[in-house]
């Protein structure tokens, strides 16, 4: 019988017949195709808009941080802390809140994607109330979970599917229950996510070993008995029975179809109100760039596609927007590093330090804001200090100049004293104006 692995791959180098004493071992390394990494988030994004998938996972375009992810992350971390014991007692509520605060403070409001610190503080209080309410309702019936934040990578059908289950409880006889916490308001989700967890957990060979290690049970297989989404804001559990095989098969077909689409580079825009509203890639998306309206003073309609200058302009605008995004993300990184450095400066009580190539000095300046302007003016007036703050500032002079009631002769005199330059600043946006 012909042995494939000992057949000459290069007969032309060896003569027409392979020489009997020379064996060329066929390398199979080039034939091994690495399984494609996949997950529920990838499936739902591909199905939502495959072009968005491409921008995120293939092109790896930068995205704005999302405040709702920051809140979800910190609450999940606190929930993990709440249950992370080998045996009771569980942590006190004050320790859970302390852990929540510690994690919350690892990033500032900008890094978390909040529009200002007031919005961040509001969410902080909201999250604290959520955790308190959850603890109040459930702490007397807490049980030690089998696994927390369990991450599994399972290979099946050419994919390596990753799941991260928030909490898994062991119910005995190889049966488990999967819990996924939700911090959003929408409580009408499909069970797809936990159904995928069901499939992966039942394929995961590590779970049997873990059951044996922790509970001493030797089980032949692991079976998911039920699953639940726990909505923390409303303290509501939505439970799902174990899904029948045909439902799991249907879901798996969708997974394989999406993975095939990625492999075949099928990336089409799928515009829709929700997906586009929260999409950071509008500046790259043909749906938005082709339908854009260009602000112009021209009265006549212009065929933008055929006008070479407009084509160049579109490319320049895109380039500007791209660089603007990069500068923004650099600035955010700089802010992060600055916060870290200042933390150490404060701790060590120093104001300068050097690395191998650069040195840093901190210069402290103070910035005041006075919300109640009237109260300040009142204090200054009663203390006879008001005149000292009336020195004409540039902005006030410009305001006077723009005042329509100003006599033209006076305006002219003021203008003669000044020099006017036109400065153009761009406001960069992601087409939708977000
Ligand atoms: S803007 Fe809409 S259509 Fe374009 S990539 Fe984003 S989600 Fe898809």
Short mmCIF file of C-alpha atoms and ligand atoms in Angstrom, two decimals:
data_model
loop_
_atom_site.label_atom_id
_atom_site.label_comp_id
_atom_site.label_asym_id
_atom_site.label_seq_id
_atom_site.Cartn_x
_atom_site.Cartn_y
_atom_site.Cartn_z
CA UNK A 1 0.00 0.00 0.00
CA UNK A 2 1.20 3.46 -0.88
CA UNK A 3 2.33 5.43 2.10
CA UNK A 4 1.37 9.08 1.53
CA UNK A 5 3.86 10.43 3.97
CA UNK A 6 6.86 8.78 2.38
CA UNK A 7 6.03 9.73 -1.20
CA UNK A 8 8.46 12.11 -2.84
CA UNK A 9 7.08 15.57 -3.03
CA UNK A 10 9.72 16.65 -5.56
CA UNK A 11 10.19 13.78 -8.05
CA UNK A 12 11.63 16.21 -10.59
CA UNK A 13 14.62 16.77 -8.28
CA UNK A 14 15.12 13.12 -7.61
CA UNK A 15 14.62 11.76 -11.10
CA UNK A 16 11.40 10.36 -12.55
CA UNK A 17 11.15 7.64 -9.91
CA UNK A 18 11.72 8.43 -6.27
CA UNK A 19 14.93 6.81 -5.10
CA UNK A 20 14.14 3.96 -2.79
CA UNK A 21 16.57 4.92 -0.05
CA UNK A 22 15.44 8.54 0.13
CA UNK A 23 12.31 9.29 2.07
CA UNK A 24 10.78 12.73 2.04
CA UNK A 25 8.54 13.14 5.01
CA UNK A 26 5.55 15.23 4.11
CA UNK A 27 5.18 18.11 6.46
CA UNK A 28 1.62 18.43 7.67
CA UNK A 29 2.20 21.64 9.61
CA UNK A 30 1.11 23.79 6.68
CA UNK A 31 -2.13 21.83 6.47
CA UNK A 32 -3.14 22.47 10.07
CA UNK A 33 -5.69 25.21 10.04
CA UNK A 34 -5.96 27.07 13.32
CA UNK A 35 -9.51 27.08 14.67
CA UNK A 36 -11.13 30.45 14.41
CA UNK A 37 -11.77 32.23 17.70
CA UNK A 38 -15.46 32.89 18.17
CA UNK A 39 -17.85 33.94 20.91
CA UNK A 40 -21.43 34.96 21.51
CA UNK A 41 -20.50 38.66 21.18
CA UNK A 42 -18.98 37.93 17.77
CA UNK A 43 -22.06 36.03 16.65
CA UNK A 44 -24.45 38.76 17.70
CA UNK A 45 -22.31 41.51 16.17
CA UNK A 46 -21.95 39.64 12.87
CA UNK A 47 -25.70 39.11 12.72
CA UNK A 48 -26.41 42.71 13.70
CA UNK A 49 -24.14 44.21 11.05
CA UNK A 50 -21.34 42.20 9.49
CA UNK A 51 -19.55 45.36 8.38
CA UNK A 52 -19.47 46.56 11.97
CA UNK A 53 -17.97 43.16 12.84
CA UNK A 54 -15.23 43.75 10.27
CA UNK A 55 -14.44 47.23 11.58
CA UNK A 56 -14.21 45.93 15.13
CA UNK A 57 -12.60 42.51 14.87
CA UNK A 58 -10.73 42.51 11.57
CA UNK A 59 -9.70 46.15 11.10
CA UNK A 60 -9.57 46.73 14.87
CA UNK A 61 -10.64 50.35 14.47
CA UNK A 62 -10.61 52.33 17.71
CA UNK A 63 -13.87 52.68 19.60
CA UNK A 64 -15.05 55.18 22.15
CA UNK A 65 -15.29 53.80 25.68
CA UNK A 66 -18.90 53.11 26.64
CA UNK A 67 -20.05 54.16 30.09
CA UNK A 68 -22.61 51.33 30.28
CA UNK A 69 -19.84 48.77 29.81
CA UNK A 70 -17.86 50.45 32.62
CA UNK A 71 -20.85 50.20 34.96
CA UNK A 72 -21.50 46.59 33.98
CA UNK A 73 -17.84 45.68 34.47
CA UNK A 74 -17.60 47.19 37.95
CA UNK A 75 -20.90 45.64 39.11
CA UNK A 76 -19.84 42.21 37.77
CA UNK A 77 -16.56 42.55 39.63
CA UNK A 78 -18.42 43.34 42.88
CA UNK A 79 -20.77 40.37 42.35
CA UNK A 80 -17.78 38.09 41.89
CA UNK A 81 -16.23 39.44 45.09
CA UNK A 82 -19.54 38.90 46.94
CA UNK A 83 -19.50 35.15 46.26
CA UNK A 84 -15.78 34.43 46.07
CA UNK A 85 -15.40 32.25 49.17
CA UNK A 86 -14.66 28.55 49.54
CA UNK A 87 -17.10 28.32 52.45
CA UNK A 88 -19.29 30.83 54.36
CA UNK A 89 -19.17 33.48 55.76
CA UNK A 90 -19.59 35.65 52.68
CA UNK A 91 -18.15 39.17 52.65
CA UNK A 92 -20.05 41.91 54.50
CA UNK A 93 -21.94 44.42 52.38
CA UNK A 94 -19.54 47.21 53.36
CA UNK A 95 -16.62 45.15 51.99
CA UNK A 96 -18.49 44.50 48.74
CA UNK A 97 -19.12 48.23 48.34
CA UNK A 98 -15.50 48.97 49.18
CA UNK A 99 -14.39 46.57 46.45
CA UNK A 100 -16.87 48.14 44.04
CA UNK A 101 -15.47 51.60 44.81
CA UNK A 102 -11.88 50.42 44.43
CA UNK A 103 -12.55 49.01 41.00
CA UNK A 104 -14.69 51.98 39.96
CA UNK A 105 -11.87 54.38 40.79
CA UNK A 106 -9.31 52.60 38.64
CA UNK A 107 -10.51 54.79 35.74
CA UNK A 108 -11.70 58.35 35.63
CA UNK A 109 -15.02 59.42 34.11
CA UNK A 110 -13.49 60.21 30.73
CA UNK A 111 -11.76 56.85 30.49
CA UNK A 112 -15.07 55.18 31.29
CA UNK A 113 -16.85 57.11 28.54
CA UNK A 114 -19.03 59.39 30.66
CA UNK A 115 -19.87 62.80 29.30
CA UNK A 116 -18.96 64.47 32.61
CA UNK A 117 -18.16 63.67 36.23
CA UNK A 118 -21.78 64.37 37.32
CA UNK A 119 -23.03 61.58 35.04
CA UNK A 120 -20.37 59.25 36.41
CA UNK A 121 -21.32 60.08 40.02
CA UNK A 122 -24.99 59.43 39.27
CA UNK A 123 -24.14 55.98 37.93
CA UNK A 124 -21.88 55.30 40.89
CA UNK A 125 -24.78 55.95 43.29
CA UNK A 126 -27.12 53.91 41.10
CA UNK A 127 -24.73 50.95 41.14
CA UNK A 128 -24.26 51.18 44.92
CA UNK A 129 -28.05 51.11 45.40
CA UNK A 130 -28.29 48.10 43.05
CA UNK A 131 -25.66 46.17 44.99
CA UNK A 132 -27.24 47.07 48.35
CA UNK A 133 -30.68 45.93 47.16
CA UNK A 134 -29.28 42.67 45.76
CA UNK A 135 -27.39 41.96 48.97
CA UNK A 136 -30.43 42.76 51.14
CA UNK A 137 -32.65 40.47 49.13
CA UNK A 138 -30.35 37.49 48.77
CA UNK A 139 -27.59 37.42 51.35
CA UNK A 140 -29.44 35.10 53.74
CA UNK A 141 -29.73 32.43 51.04
CA UNK A 142 -26.28 32.78 49.46
CA UNK A 143 -24.73 29.46 48.49
CA UNK A 144 -21.11 28.93 47.55
CA UNK A 145 -21.02 28.72 43.74
CA UNK A 146 -19.25 25.94 41.89
CA UNK A 147 -17.46 28.42 39.61
CA UNK A 148 -17.29 32.20 39.18
CA UNK A 149 -16.37 34.06 35.99
CA UNK A 150 -15.65 30.68 34.44
CA UNK A 151 -13.86 31.02 31.13
CA UNK A 152 -13.88 28.11 28.71
CA UNK A 153 -12.39 27.81 25.23
CA UNK A 154 -13.81 24.82 23.48
CA UNK A 155 -12.96 23.63 19.98
CA UNK A 156 -15.76 22.40 17.76
CA UNK A 157 -16.27 22.33 13.98
CA UNK A 158 -13.15 24.36 13.25
CA UNK A 159 -13.98 27.04 15.83
CA UNK A 160 -12.55 27.82 19.25
CA UNK A 161 -15.54 29.20 21.09
CA UNK A 162 -14.98 31.20 24.25
CA UNK A 163 -17.59 31.68 26.93
CA UNK A 164 -17.29 33.46 30.26
CA UNK A 165 -20.04 32.37 32.61
CA UNK A 166 -20.63 34.75 35.53
CA UNK A 167 -21.68 32.00 37.94
CA UNK A 168 -22.17 28.24 37.74
CA UNK A 169 -23.89 26.30 40.53
CA UNK A 170 -23.49 22.56 40.93
CA UNK A 171 -26.78 20.72 41.40
CA UNK A 172 -25.41 17.18 41.86
CA UNK A 173 -25.26 14.16 39.49
CA UNK A 174 -23.21 16.10 36.95
CA UNK A 175 -25.92 18.77 36.55
CA UNK A 176 -25.19 22.48 36.60
CA UNK A 177 -27.02 25.80 36.52
CA UNK A 178 -25.59 28.81 34.69
CA UNK A 179 -26.28 32.39 35.83
CA UNK A 180 -25.54 35.47 33.77
CA UNK A 181 -25.88 38.90 35.39
CA UNK A 182 -27.31 41.79 33.45
CA UNK A 183 -27.03 45.43 34.44
CA UNK A 184 -29.10 46.93 31.61
CA UNK A 185 -32.81 47.66 31.64
CA UNK A 186 -33.87 45.44 28.74
CA UNK A 187 -35.32 42.27 30.23
CA UNK A 188 -36.65 40.77 27.02
CA UNK A 189 -33.49 39.15 25.70
CA UNK A 190 -33.44 35.95 23.74
CA UNK A 191 -31.91 32.91 25.41
CA UNK A 192 -29.25 32.61 22.65
CA UNK A 193 -26.36 33.58 24.89
CA UNK A 194 -27.08 31.04 27.62
CA UNK A 195 -27.98 28.39 25.04
CA UNK A 196 -24.51 28.79 23.57
CA UNK A 197 -23.14 28.47 27.12
CA UNK A 198 -25.15 25.24 27.43
CA UNK A 199 -23.52 23.78 24.32
CA UNK A 200 -20.01 24.81 25.26
CA UNK A 201 -20.26 23.73 28.91
CA UNK A 202 -21.49 20.31 27.87
CA UNK A 203 -18.55 19.95 25.47
CA UNK A 204 -16.00 21.27 27.93
CA UNK A 205 -13.90 18.36 29.26
CA UNK A 206 -12.53 20.42 32.16
CA UNK A 207 -15.87 20.68 33.94
CA UNK A 208 -15.99 16.96 34.83
CA UNK A 209 -12.54 17.23 36.44
CA UNK A 210 -13.54 20.32 38.35
CA UNK A 211 -16.67 18.60 39.68
CA UNK A 212 -14.48 15.74 40.84
CA UNK A 213 -11.92 18.05 42.43
CA UNK A 214 -14.46 20.12 44.33
CA UNK A 215 -17.33 17.70 45.08
CA UNK A 216 -15.63 14.31 44.73
CA UNK A 217 -18.25 13.20 42.14
CA UNK A 218 -16.99 11.14 39.20
CA UNK A 219 -19.44 11.97 36.43
CA UNK A 220 -19.61 10.64 32.90
CA UNK A 221 -20.88 13.87 31.46
CA UNK A 222 -21.98 17.35 32.47
CA UNK A 223 -25.52 18.45 31.77
CA UNK A 224 -26.92 21.96 32.03
CA UNK A 225 -30.24 21.68 33.88
CA UNK A 226 -31.23 25.34 33.72
CA UNK A 227 -29.94 28.81 33.00
CA UNK A 228 -30.90 32.27 34.10
CA UNK A 229 -30.39 35.93 33.33
CA UNK A 230 -30.39 37.88 36.57
CA UNK A 231 -31.32 41.55 35.98
CA UNK A 232 -29.68 43.33 38.90
CA UNK A 233 -31.40 46.75 38.51
CA UNK A 234 -34.88 45.21 38.97
CA UNK A 235 -33.75 42.18 41.03
CA UNK A 236 -35.47 39.98 38.47
CA UNK A 237 -34.57 36.45 37.47
CA UNK A 238 -35.54 35.13 34.05
CA UNK A 239 -35.05 31.39 34.03
CA UNK A 240 -34.69 29.05 31.08
CA UNK A 241 -35.06 25.31 30.99
CA UNK A 242 -32.33 23.27 29.34
CA UNK A 243 -32.74 23.85 25.61
CA UNK A 244 -33.71 20.81 23.47
CA UNK A 245 -31.05 19.56 21.07
CA UNK A 246 -32.89 20.86 18.00
CA UNK A 247 -32.77 24.45 19.38
CA UNK A 248 -29.08 24.10 20.12
CA UNK A 249 -28.50 22.77 16.60
CA UNK A 250 -30.30 25.75 15.08
CA UNK A 251 -28.19 28.14 17.13
CA UNK A 252 -25.03 26.25 16.21
CA UNK A 253 -25.95 26.49 12.52
CA UNK A 254 -26.13 30.27 12.95
CA UNK A 255 -22.71 30.22 14.59
CA UNK A 256 -21.24 28.20 11.70
CA UNK A 257 -22.94 30.40 9.12
CA UNK A 258 -21.54 33.55 10.72
CA UNK A 259 -18.07 31.99 10.95
CA UNK A 260 -18.28 30.98 7.27
CA UNK A 261 -19.27 34.54 6.42
CA UNK A 262 -16.20 35.86 8.24
CA UNK A 263 -13.94 33.33 6.49
CA UNK A 264 -15.41 34.31 3.12
CA UNK A 265 -14.98 37.99 3.98
CA UNK A 266 -18.70 38.66 3.58
CA UNK A 267 -19.11 42.00 5.25
CA UNK A 268 -22.17 43.98 4.28
CA UNK A 269 -23.56 47.02 6.04
CA UNK A 270 -26.90 46.40 7.70
CA UNK A 271 -28.16 49.81 8.70
CA UNK A 272 -30.75 50.07 11.42
CA UNK A 273 -31.72 52.60 14.03
CA UNK A 274 -30.29 50.81 17.04
CA UNK A 275 -27.11 49.34 15.59
CA UNK A 276 -26.13 52.57 13.83
CA UNK A 277 -26.99 54.78 16.81
CA UNK A 278 -24.34 53.09 18.93
CA UNK A 279 -21.84 52.45 16.13
CA UNK A 280 -18.45 54.17 16.36
CA UNK A 281 -17.61 53.41 12.74
CA UNK A 282 -19.99 55.70 10.86
CA UNK A 283 -17.08 57.69 9.45
CA UNK A 284 -15.90 54.50 7.73
CA UNK A 285 -19.29 53.15 6.75
CA UNK A 286 -20.47 53.62 3.14
CA UNK A 287 -24.07 53.96 4.32
CA UNK A 288 -23.14 57.19 6.05
CA UNK A 289 -20.33 58.45 3.87
CA UNK A 290 -22.29 57.99 0.62
CA UNK A 291 -25.41 59.65 1.94
CA UNK A 292 -23.65 62.50 3.61
CA UNK A 293 -24.88 66.02 3.13
CA UNK A 294 -22.21 68.55 2.39
CA UNK A 295 -22.68 72.00 3.76
CA UNK A 296 -22.05 74.53 1.03
CA UNK A 297 -22.99 78.09 0.11
CA UNK A 298 -23.45 77.11 -3.57
CA UNK A 299 -27.00 77.50 -4.91
CA UNK A 300 -26.70 75.12 -7.92
CA UNK A 301 -26.88 71.36 -7.33
CA UNK A 302 -23.45 69.77 -7.56
CA UNK A 303 -22.60 66.27 -8.71
CA UNK A 304 -20.22 65.46 -5.87
CA UNK A 305 -19.22 62.05 -7.20
CA UNK A 306 -17.89 63.48 -10.47
CA UNK A 307 -16.17 66.53 -9.07
CA UNK A 308 -12.51 65.71 -8.51
CA UNK A 309 -12.02 68.40 -5.89
CA UNK A 310 -14.93 67.09 -3.83
CA UNK A 311 -13.51 63.57 -4.05
CA UNK A 312 -10.19 64.87 -2.76
CA UNK A 313 -12.03 66.82 -0.10
CA UNK A 314 -13.88 63.70 1.05
CA UNK A 315 -10.56 61.84 1.37
CA UNK A 316 -9.03 64.74 3.31
CA UNK A 317 -12.04 64.98 5.63
CA UNK A 318 -11.76 61.23 6.31
CA UNK A 319 -8.04 61.56 6.93
CA UNK A 320 -8.63 64.46 9.30
CA UNK A 321 -11.34 62.52 11.16
CA UNK A 322 -9.08 59.45 11.43
CA UNK A 323 -6.18 61.46 12.80
CA UNK A 324 -8.48 63.36 15.11
CA UNK A 325 -9.67 60.01 16.55
CA UNK A 326 -6.07 58.88 16.95
CA UNK A 327 -5.11 62.07 18.74
CA UNK A 328 -8.12 61.63 21.01
CA UNK A 329 -7.19 58.09 21.84
CA UNK A 330 -3.56 59.15 22.45
CA UNK A 331 -4.84 61.90 24.74
CA UNK A 332 -6.88 59.38 26.66
CA UNK A 333 -3.84 57.12 27.01
CA UNK A 334 -1.80 60.11 28.16
CA UNK A 335 -4.47 60.91 30.76
CA UNK A 336 -4.31 57.32 32.06
CA UNK A 337 -0.54 57.42 32.38
CA UNK A 338 -0.70 60.85 33.99
CA UNK A 339 -3.18 59.58 36.59
CA UNK A 340 -0.87 56.64 37.37
CA UNK A 341 2.19 58.91 37.68
CA UNK A 342 0.36 61.40 39.90
CA UNK A 343 -0.76 58.56 42.17
CA UNK A 344 2.88 57.57 42.76
CA UNK A 345 4.03 61.21 43.03
CA UNK A 346 1.43 61.78 45.72
CA UNK A 347 2.28 58.59 47.57
CA UNK A 348 6.03 59.29 47.49
CA UNK A 349 5.49 63.02 48.09
CA UNK A 350 7.62 64.02 45.09
CA UNK A 351 6.97 66.43 42.25
CA UNK A 352 9.52 65.34 39.64
CA UNK A 353 11.11 62.15 38.39
CA UNK A 354 13.01 60.86 35.38
CA UNK A 355 12.88 57.76 33.25
CA UNK A 356 15.77 56.75 30.96
CA UNK A 357 14.97 59.31 28.32
CA UNK A 358 12.58 61.81 29.79
CA UNK A 359 12.09 63.76 32.98
CA UNK A 360 8.85 65.11 34.40
CA UNK A 361 8.18 68.07 36.67
CA UNK A 362 4.73 68.72 38.04
CA UNK A 363 3.52 72.26 38.10
CA UNK A 364 0.46 72.69 40.19
CA UNK A 365 -2.03 75.33 39.11
CA UNK A 366 -5.41 75.89 40.63
CA UNK A 367 -8.60 76.21 38.71
CA UNK A 368 -11.61 77.74 40.39
CA UNK A 369 -15.19 77.67 39.30
CA UNK A 370 -17.95 79.70 40.92
CA UNK A 371 -21.40 78.40 40.27
CA UNK A 372 -23.35 81.17 42.02
CA UNK A 373 -22.10 84.23 40.19
CA UNK A 374 -24.57 86.56 41.90
CA UNK A 375 -23.39 85.50 45.36
CA UNK A 376 -19.77 86.22 44.44
CA UNK A 377 -20.60 89.64 43.03
CA UNK A 378 -22.53 90.40 46.17
CA UNK A 379 -19.59 89.50 48.42
CA UNK A 380 -17.17 91.55 46.29
CA UNK A 381 -19.52 94.53 46.27
CA UNK A 382 -20.12 94.51 50.03
CA UNK A 383 -16.37 94.24 50.63
CA UNK A 384 -15.58 97.12 48.21
CA UNK A 385 -13.65 94.74 45.90
CA UNK A 386 -15.93 94.82 42.87
CA UNK A 387 -13.97 97.44 40.90
CA UNK A 388 -10.86 95.24 41.08
CA UNK A 389 -12.47 92.56 38.94
CA UNK A 390 -13.90 94.92 36.36
CA UNK A 391 -10.75 95.20 34.28
CA UNK A 392 -11.78 94.85 30.62
CA UNK A 393 -11.07 91.36 29.38
CA UNK A 394 -10.79 90.55 25.70
CA UNK A 395 -14.03 88.61 25.58
CA UNK A 396 -15.96 91.52 27.04
CA UNK A 397 -14.51 93.90 24.44
CA UNK A 398 -15.54 91.55 21.62
CA UNK A 399 -19.01 91.27 23.16
CA UNK A 400 -19.31 95.07 23.11
CA UNK A 401 -18.14 95.14 19.48
CA UNK A 402 -20.82 92.63 18.52
CA UNK A 403 -23.52 94.49 20.38
CA UNK A 404 -25.99 95.73 17.74
CA UNK A 405 -26.95 98.78 19.77
CA UNK A 406 -23.36 100.09 19.70
CA UNK A 407 -23.15 103.30 17.59
CA UNK A 408 -21.21 102.66 14.36
CA UNK A 409 -18.76 105.51 15.09
CA UNK A 410 -17.77 103.92 18.42
CA UNK A 411 -17.48 100.48 16.80
CA UNK A 412 -15.16 101.97 14.16
CA UNK A 413 -12.97 103.59 16.80
CA UNK A 414 -12.62 100.33 18.71
CA UNK A 415 -11.89 98.38 15.51
CA UNK A 416 -9.10 100.80 14.60
CA UNK A 417 -7.32 99.80 17.79
CA UNK A 418 -7.45 96.11 17.07
CA UNK A 419 -6.23 93.51 14.63
CA UNK A 420 -8.59 90.82 13.44
CA UNK A 421 -7.47 87.40 12.23
CA UNK A 422 -9.77 84.66 11.04
CA UNK A 423 -9.16 81.33 12.70
CA UNK A 424 -11.00 78.21 11.60
CA UNK A 425 -11.54 75.31 13.95
CA UNK A 426 -13.13 72.07 12.89
CA UNK A 427 -15.66 70.26 14.90
CA UNK A 428 -15.05 66.61 14.08
CA UNK A 429 -17.89 64.20 14.34
CA UNK A 430 -18.75 60.68 13.28
CA UNK A 431 -21.13 61.90 10.57
CA UNK A 432 -24.17 61.30 12.81
CA UNK A 433 -23.00 64.16 15.01
CA UNK A 434 -22.57 61.95 18.12
S1 LIG B 1 -23.06 52.61 10.80
FE1 LIG B 1 -24.69 51.09 10.78
S2 LIG B 1 -24.49 50.07 8.79
FE2 LIG B 1 -22.57 51.19 9.15
S3 LIG B 1 -21.18 49.72 10.11
FE3 LIG B 1 -22.22 50.81 11.76
S4 LIG B 1 -23.98 49.56 12.26
FE4 LIG B 1 -23.26 48.89 10.25
#
